[in-house]
Amino acid sequence: MPHDHHDHLSPSGHPYRPDDDHPLTYWQQMEIAVRELLIEKGVTTAAAINAQIEAMDARSPAHGAAVVARAWTDTDFRAALLEDASAATRDMGFDIGPMRLIALENTDTVHNIVVCTLCSCYPRNLLGLPPDWYKSRAYRSRTVKEPRKVLAEFGVSLPDTTTVRVHDSTADMRYVVIPHRPAGTDGWNADDLAALVTRDSMIGTGLAKSPDAA
Amino acid sequence: MRVRADMPPGHVRTPGYLRGKIGWVERTLGPFPNPEQLAYGLNAQALPLMRVRFSMAEVWGDASETPTDTIDAEIYSHWLEPAEAPHAP
């Protein structure tokens, strides 16, 4: 590489990162070729593809947060969610497609954390695109072996009295964690509560925000 | 139940680190098309899928961080065989 800045810091104090410009990969070229052929042959249209991309981008952790906040405030919904999370979220009006979802409830004594060691299965239809670290080899291999260390690196330190349950999303189910409802939120409505629910808390690498941090 | 200890080549959805380990069925999930056949465009047979729970002690032995913590994974029935299973805590 002509400029190797690995050992240097930028004026902002961060290490330089190499540009990620590169020629199209084989699979990128294949994707473009197949997409253009499908459009040319009238199988689909550019507008339909755009609409699908927009629908994907519109999915966000806010959907999951609304589900969690309702589970915190509506005991019937909470029971239905734990019984069959796909049906309960669909009934709430979320288009989760064919996704099979399981909700995992954190309690005073149990903390759940989700990983996919084989690839990067993630409930995109409810939480949007996964964070990059979720797909990293380090997160995938370490979470099943040393979840408490991984959690500590995310700023979550759990007492020995809490059981950590790791969920390896290896096959057909997707998972969402229902974080523990923060103290000091009695009487809050679901909309205000949803603002305390972070993406990481629904993966299990974080906790819901406390009211004073919100 | 014990996860079969085989290491076959190909598209397998049973994580290697769980092969040969003993766990208990946390819940059954109903029939799903066998992904090992789906991946090759074959007519996939519908198989029961189980959520199996393992203790960290069972999976990692002395290297486990906290032996009583657990790992749950979805395992297809053809990967499971009966075992002297530990009891759920």
CSV table of C-alpha atoms in Angstrom, one decimal:
chain,number,residue,atom,x,y,z
A,1,MET,CA,0.0,0.0,0.0
A,2,PRO,CA,1.4,3.4,-0.9
A,3,HIS,CA,0.2,5.1,2.3
A,4,ASP,CA,0.3,3.0,5.4
A,5,HIS,CA,-1.1,5.0,8.2
A,6,HIS,CA,-1.6,2.1,10.6
A,7,ASP,CA,0.7,3.6,13.3
A,8,HIS,CA,-0.6,7.1,13.0
A,9,LEU,CA,-3.5,8.9,14.4
A,10,SER,CA,-5.6,11.4,12.5
A,11,PRO,CA,-5.9,14.9,13.8
A,12,SER,CA,-9.2,13.9,15.4
A,13,GLY,CA,-7.3,11.3,17.5
A,14,HIS,CA,-8.7,8.3,15.7
A,15,PRO,CA,-6.5,5.8,13.8
A,16,TYR,CA,-6.6,6.2,10.0
A,17,ARG,CA,-8.7,3.6,8.2
A,18,PRO,CA,-7.9,2.6,4.7
A,19,ASP,CA,-10.5,3.6,2.1
A,20,ASP,CA,-12.8,0.8,1.2
A,21,ASP,CA,-13.1,1.6,-2.5
A,22,HIS,CA,-12.4,-1.5,-4.5
A,23,PRO,CA,-13.4,-2.9,-7.9
A,24,LEU,CA,-16.7,-4.8,-8.1
A,25,THR,CA,-16.4,-8.3,-6.8
A,26,TYR,CA,-17.6,-11.3,-8.8
A,27,TRP,CA,-20.8,-11.5,-6.8
A,28,GLN,CA,-21.5,-7.8,-7.1
A,29,GLN,CA,-21.2,-8.1,-10.9
A,30,MET,CA,-23.4,-11.2,-10.8
A,31,GLU,CA,-26.1,-9.3,-8.8
A,32,ILE,CA,-26.1,-6.4,-11.3
A,33,ALA,CA,-26.2,-8.8,-14.3
A,34,VAL,CA,-29.1,-10.9,-12.9
A,35,ARG,CA,-31.0,-7.7,-11.7
A,36,GLU,CA,-30.7,-6.1,-15.2
A,37,LEU,CA,-31.7,-9.3,-16.9
A,38,LEU,CA,-34.8,-9.7,-14.7
A,39,ILE,CA,-35.8,-6.1,-15.5
A,40,GLU,CA,-35.0,-6.4,-19.2
A,41,LYS,CA,-37.1,-9.6,-19.5
A,42,GLY,CA,-40.0,-7.9,-17.6
A,43,VAL,CA,-39.9,-10.3,-14.6
A,44,THR,CA,-39.6,-7.3,-12.3
A,45,THR,CA,-39.2,-3.6,-12.5
A,46,ALA,CA,-36.7,-1.1,-11.1
A,47,ALA,CA,-39.5,0.5,-9.2
A,48,ALA,CA,-40.4,-2.8,-7.6
A,49,ILE,CA,-36.8,-3.4,-6.5
A,50,ASN,CA,-36.6,0.1,-5.1
A,51,ALA,CA,-39.8,-0.4,-3.2
A,52,GLN,CA,-38.4,-3.5,-1.6
A,53,ILE,CA,-35.2,-1.8,-0.6
A,54,GLU,CA,-37.2,1.0,0.9
A,55,ALA,CA,-39.4,-1.5,2.8
A,56,MET,CA,-36.2,-3.1,4.1
A,57,ASP,CA,-34.7,0.2,5.2
A,58,ALA,CA,-38.0,1.2,6.9
A,59,ARG,CA,-37.6,-1.7,9.3
A,60,SER,CA,-36.0,-0.4,12.4
A,61,PRO,CA,-35.4,-1.4,16.1
A,62,ALA,CA,-38.3,1.0,16.8
A,63,HIS,CA,-40.7,-1.8,15.8
A,64,GLY,CA,-39.1,-4.1,18.4
A,65,ALA,CA,-39.1,-1.4,21.0
A,66,ALA,CA,-42.9,-0.9,20.6
A,67,VAL,CA,-43.4,-4.7,21.0
A,68,VAL,CA,-41.3,-4.7,24.2
A,69,ALA,CA,-43.0,-1.6,25.7
A,70,ARG,CA,-46.4,-3.3,25.1
A,71,ALA,CA,-45.2,-6.5,26.7
A,72,TRP,CA,-44.2,-4.3,29.8
A,73,THR,CA,-47.6,-2.7,30.0
A,74,ASP,CA,-50.1,-5.3,28.8
A,75,THR,CA,-50.0,-8.6,30.7
A,76,ASP,CA,-52.2,-10.4,28.2
A,77,PHE,CA,-50.0,-9.3,25.3
A,78,ARG,CA,-46.9,-10.3,27.2
A,79,ALA,CA,-48.3,-13.8,27.7
A,80,ALA,CA,-49.3,-14.1,24.0
A,81,LEU,CA,-45.8,-12.9,23.0
A,82,LEU,CA,-44.1,-15.5,25.1
A,83,GLU,CA,-46.5,-18.1,23.8
A,84,ASP,CA,-46.1,-17.3,20.1
A,85,ALA,CA,-44.1,-14.2,19.3
A,86,SER,CA,-44.7,-14.5,15.5
A,87,ALA,CA,-48.5,-14.4,16.0
A,88,ALA,CA,-48.4,-11.7,18.7
A,89,THR,CA,-46.3,-9.3,16.7
A,90,ARG,CA,-48.3,-9.9,13.6
A,91,ASP,CA,-51.5,-9.2,15.5
A,92,MET,CA,-49.9,-5.9,16.6
A,93,GLY,CA,-49.7,-5.0,13.0
A,94,PHE,CA,-46.1,-5.7,12.1
A,95,ASP,CA,-45.5,-7.3,8.7
A,96,ILE,CA,-42.8,-9.8,9.8
A,97,GLY,CA,-43.3,-12.0,6.7
A,98,PRO,CA,-42.7,-15.7,7.2
A,99,MET,CA,-40.4,-15.1,10.2
A,100,ARG,CA,-40.7,-17.5,13.1
A,101,LEU,CA,-40.0,-15.5,16.2
A,102,ILE,CA,-39.4,-16.5,19.8
A,103,ALA,CA,-39.4,-13.9,22.6
A,104,LEU,CA,-37.1,-14.4,25.5
A,105,GLU,CA,-37.9,-12.6,28.8
A,106,ASN,CA,-35.1,-11.3,31.1
A,107,THR,CA,-36.0,-11.5,34.8
A,108,ASP,CA,-34.2,-10.8,38.1
A,109,THR,CA,-32.4,-14.1,37.7
A,110,VAL,CA,-32.1,-14.7,34.0
A,111,HIS,CA,-30.4,-12.8,31.3
A,112,ASN,CA,-30.7,-13.8,27.6
A,113,ILE,CA,-28.3,-13.1,24.8
A,114,VAL,CA,-28.7,-14.0,21.1
A,115,VAL,CA,-26.0,-15.0,18.7
A,116,CYS,CA,-25.8,-17.0,15.4
A,117,THR,CA,-22.6,-19.0,15.3
A,118,LEU,CA,-23.2,-20.6,11.9
A,119,CYS,CA,-23.9,-17.3,10.0
A,120,SER,CA,-25.7,-14.2,11.3
A,121,CYS,CA,-29.4,-15.0,11.7
A,122,TYR,CA,-31.2,-11.9,13.0
A,123,PRO,CA,-34.8,-10.8,13.2
A,124,ARG,CA,-34.5,-8.2,10.5
A,125,ASN,CA,-38.2,-8.0,9.9
A,126,LEU,CA,-38.6,-6.7,13.5
A,127,LEU,CA,-35.2,-5.0,14.3
A,128,GLY,CA,-34.0,-3.9,10.9
A,129,LEU,CA,-30.4,-4.5,9.7
A,130,PRO,CA,-28.1,-6.1,12.3
A,131,PRO,CA,-25.1,-4.2,13.6
A,132,ASP,CA,-21.8,-5.1,11.9
A,133,TRP,CA,-20.4,-6.6,15.1
A,134,TYR,CA,-23.2,-9.1,15.2
A,135,LYS,CA,-21.8,-10.7,12.1
A,136,SER,CA,-18.2,-10.6,13.3
A,137,ARG,CA,-16.4,-13.9,13.9
A,138,ALA,CA,-15.3,-12.6,17.3
A,139,TYR,CA,-18.8,-12.0,18.5
A,140,ARG,CA,-20.1,-15.3,17.0
A,141,SER,CA,-17.4,-17.5,18.4
A,142,ARG,CA,-16.9,-15.8,21.8
A,143,THR,CA,-20.5,-15.3,22.9
A,144,VAL,CA,-21.2,-19.0,23.2
A,145,LYS,CA,-18.0,-19.6,25.2
A,146,GLU,CA,-17.5,-16.5,27.3
A,147,PRO,CA,-20.8,-14.6,27.3
A,148,ARG,CA,-20.1,-12.8,30.6
A,149,LYS,CA,-16.8,-11.4,29.2
A,150,VAL,CA,-18.5,-10.3,26.0
A,151,LEU,CA,-21.3,-8.7,28.0
A,152,ALA,CA,-18.8,-6.9,30.2
A,153,GLU,CA,-17.2,-5.4,27.1
A,154,PHE,CA,-20.7,-4.1,26.2
A,155,GLY,CA,-20.8,-2.5,29.6
A,156,VAL,CA,-23.2,-5.1,31.1
A,157,SER,CA,-21.8,-6.8,34.3
A,158,LEU,CA,-24.1,-9.4,35.8
A,159,PRO,CA,-24.0,-10.9,39.3
A,160,ASP,CA,-23.3,-14.6,39.8
A,161,THR,CA,-26.9,-15.0,40.9
A,162,THR,CA,-28.1,-14.2,37.4
A,163,THR,CA,-28.1,-17.2,35.0
A,164,VAL,CA,-26.9,-16.2,31.5
A,165,ARG,CA,-28.8,-18.1,28.7
A,166,VAL,CA,-27.1,-17.9,25.3
A,167,HIS,CA,-29.4,-18.6,22.4
A,168,ASP,CA,-27.6,-19.8,19.2
A,169,SER,CA,-30.0,-19.0,16.4
A,170,THR,CA,-28.9,-21.8,14.1
A,171,ALA,CA,-31.9,-22.8,12.1
A,172,ASP,CA,-35.4,-21.6,11.5
A,173,MET,CA,-36.2,-19.4,14.5
A,174,ARG,CA,-35.3,-15.8,15.1
A,175,TYR,CA,-35.1,-14.3,18.6
A,176,VAL,CA,-35.9,-11.1,20.4
A,177,VAL,CA,-35.0,-10.4,24.0
A,178,ILE,CA,-37.6,-8.7,26.2
A,179,PRO,CA,-35.2,-6.7,28.5
A,180,HIS,CA,-36.0,-6.1,32.1
A,181,ARG,CA,-38.3,-3.1,32.7
A,182,PRO,CA,-36.2,-0.3,34.3
A,183,ALA,CA,-37.0,0.7,37.8
A,184,GLY,CA,-38.7,4.1,38.3
A,185,THR,CA,-41.0,3.7,35.3
A,186,ASP,CA,-44.2,2.9,37.1
A,187,GLY,CA,-47.2,4.5,35.4
A,188,TRP,CA,-45.3,5.3,32.2
A,189,ASN,CA,-47.2,4.8,29.0
A,190,ALA,CA,-45.9,2.4,26.2
A,191,ASP,CA,-44.7,5.2,23.9
A,192,ASP,CA,-42.5,6.7,26.6
A,193,LEU,CA,-41.3,3.3,27.7
A,194,ALA,CA,-40.4,2.4,24.1
A,195,ALA,CA,-37.8,5.2,24.1
A,196,LEU,CA,-35.9,3.3,26.8
A,197,VAL,CA,-35.6,0.1,24.7
A,198,THR,CA,-32.4,-0.1,22.7
A,199,ARG,CA,-31.5,-2.4,19.8
A,200,ASP,CA,-28.7,-3.9,21.9
A,201,SER,CA,-31.1,-4.6,24.8
A,202,MET,CA,-33.2,-6.7,22.4
A,203,ILE,CA,-30.2,-8.7,21.3
A,204,GLY,CA,-29.2,-9.1,25.0
A,205,THR,CA,-25.9,-7.3,24.7
A,206,GLY,CA,-27.4,-4.3,26.5
A,207,LEU,CA,-30.0,-3.3,29.1
A,208,ALA,CA,-32.9,-1.0,28.7
A,209,LYS,CA,-32.0,2.6,29.5
A,210,SER,CA,-32.8,3.9,33.0
A,211,PRO,CA,-35.3,6.8,33.1
A,212,ASP,CA,-32.6,9.3,34.2
A,213,ALA,CA,-30.4,8.3,31.2
A,214,ALA,CA,-33.1,8.6,28.7
B,1,MET,CA,-30.7,-36.1,24.3
B,2,ARG,CA,-27.3,-36.4,22.8
B,3,VAL,CA,-26.3,-34.6,19.7
B,4,ARG,CA,-24.7,-37.0,17.2
B,5,ALA,CA,-21.0,-36.7,17.2
B,6,ASP,CA,-20.7,-37.1,13.4
B,7,MET,CA,-18.7,-34.6,11.3
B,8,PRO,CA,-20.2,-35.0,7.8
B,9,PRO,CA,-19.3,-32.7,5.0
B,10,GLY,CA,-21.8,-30.4,3.4
B,11,HIS,CA,-24.5,-27.9,4.6
B,12,VAL,CA,-25.2,-28.8,8.2
B,13,ARG,CA,-27.1,-26.6,10.6
B,14,THR,CA,-25.9,-28.3,13.8
B,15,PRO,CA,-23.0,-26.3,15.3
B,16,GLY,CA,-19.7,-28.4,15.6
B,17,TYR,CA,-19.2,-27.3,19.2
B,18,LEU,CA,-22.4,-29.1,20.3
B,19,ARG,CA,-21.7,-32.4,18.6
B,20,GLY,CA,-21.6,-35.3,21.1
B,21,LYS,CA,-22.9,-33.0,23.9
B,22,ILE,CA,-25.9,-33.9,26.1
B,23,GLY,CA,-28.7,-31.5,26.7
B,24,TRP,CA,-32.5,-31.5,27.3
B,25,VAL,CA,-35.3,-30.5,25.1
B,26,GLU,CA,-36.5,-27.0,26.1
B,27,ARG,CA,-39.3,-27.0,23.6
B,28,THR,CA,-40.3,-28.6,20.3
B,29,LEU,CA,-40.9,-26.4,17.3
B,30,GLY,CA,-42.8,-28.5,14.9
B,31,PRO,CA,-41.7,-29.8,11.5
B,32,PHE,CA,-39.4,-27.9,9.3
B,33,PRO,CA,-37.9,-28.9,5.9
B,34,ASN,CA,-34.5,-30.5,6.4
B,35,PRO,CA,-32.0,-27.7,5.4
B,36,GLU,CA,-29.4,-30.3,4.6
B,37,GLN,CA,-31.6,-31.3,1.6
B,38,LEU,CA,-33.0,-27.8,0.9
B,39,ALA,CA,-29.4,-26.5,0.4
B,40,TYR,CA,-28.9,-28.8,-2.6
B,41,GLY,CA,-32.3,-28.2,-4.1
B,42,LEU,CA,-33.6,-31.6,-3.1
B,43,ASN,CA,-37.1,-32.5,-2.0
B,44,ALA,CA,-36.7,-31.7,1.7
B,45,GLN,CA,-38.3,-34.0,4.2
B,46,ALA,CA,-40.1,-32.2,7.1
B,47,LEU,CA,-38.4,-33.0,10.4
B,48,PRO,CA,-39.2,-32.1,14.0
B,49,LEU,CA,-37.0,-29.2,15.1
B,50,MET,CA,-36.1,-29.1,18.8
B,51,ARG,CA,-34.7,-26.4,21.0
B,52,VAL,CA,-32.1,-28.1,23.1
B,53,ARG,CA,-30.6,-26.6,26.2
B,54,PHE,CA,-27.0,-27.4,27.3
B,55,SER,CA,-25.2,-26.4,30.4
B,56,MET,CA,-21.9,-24.5,29.9
B,57,ALA,CA,-20.3,-27.3,31.9
B,58,GLU,CA,-21.4,-29.9,29.4
B,59,VAL,CA,-20.3,-27.9,26.4
B,60,TRP,CA,-17.0,-26.4,27.6
B,61,GLY,CA,-16.1,-28.5,30.7
B,62,ASP,CA,-13.4,-27.0,32.9
B,63,ALA,CA,-13.0,-24.2,30.4
B,64,SER,CA,-16.5,-22.9,31.0
B,65,GLU,CA,-16.9,-19.4,32.3
B,66,THR,CA,-19.8,-20.1,34.6
B,67,PRO,CA,-20.8,-23.8,34.5
B,68,THR,CA,-24.5,-23.3,35.3
B,69,ASP,CA,-25.1,-20.8,32.5
B,70,THR,CA,-26.7,-22.3,29.4
B,71,ILE,CA,-26.7,-22.5,25.7
B,72,ASP,CA,-29.9,-23.2,23.7
B,73,ALA,CA,-29.7,-24.2,20.1
B,74,GLU,CA,-32.2,-25.5,17.5
B,75,ILE,CA,-31.3,-29.0,16.5
B,76,TYR,CA,-33.1,-31.2,13.9
B,77,SER,CA,-34.4,-34.5,15.2
B,78,HIS,CA,-32.2,-36.6,13.0
B,79,TRP,CA,-29.2,-35.1,14.8
B,80,LEU,CA,-30.4,-36.2,18.2
B,81,GLU,CA,-30.2,-39.6,19.9
B,82,PRO,CA,-31.4,-40.7,23.3
B,83,ALA,CA,-29.0,-40.1,26.2
B,84,GLU,CA,-28.9,-40.3,29.9
B,85,ALA,CA,-29.9,-36.6,30.0
B,86,PRO,CA,-29.2,-34.2,32.8
B,87,HIS,CA,-32.3,-32.9,34.5
B,88,ALA,CA,-33.4,-29.3,33.9
B,89,PRO,CA,-32.5,-27.1,36.8
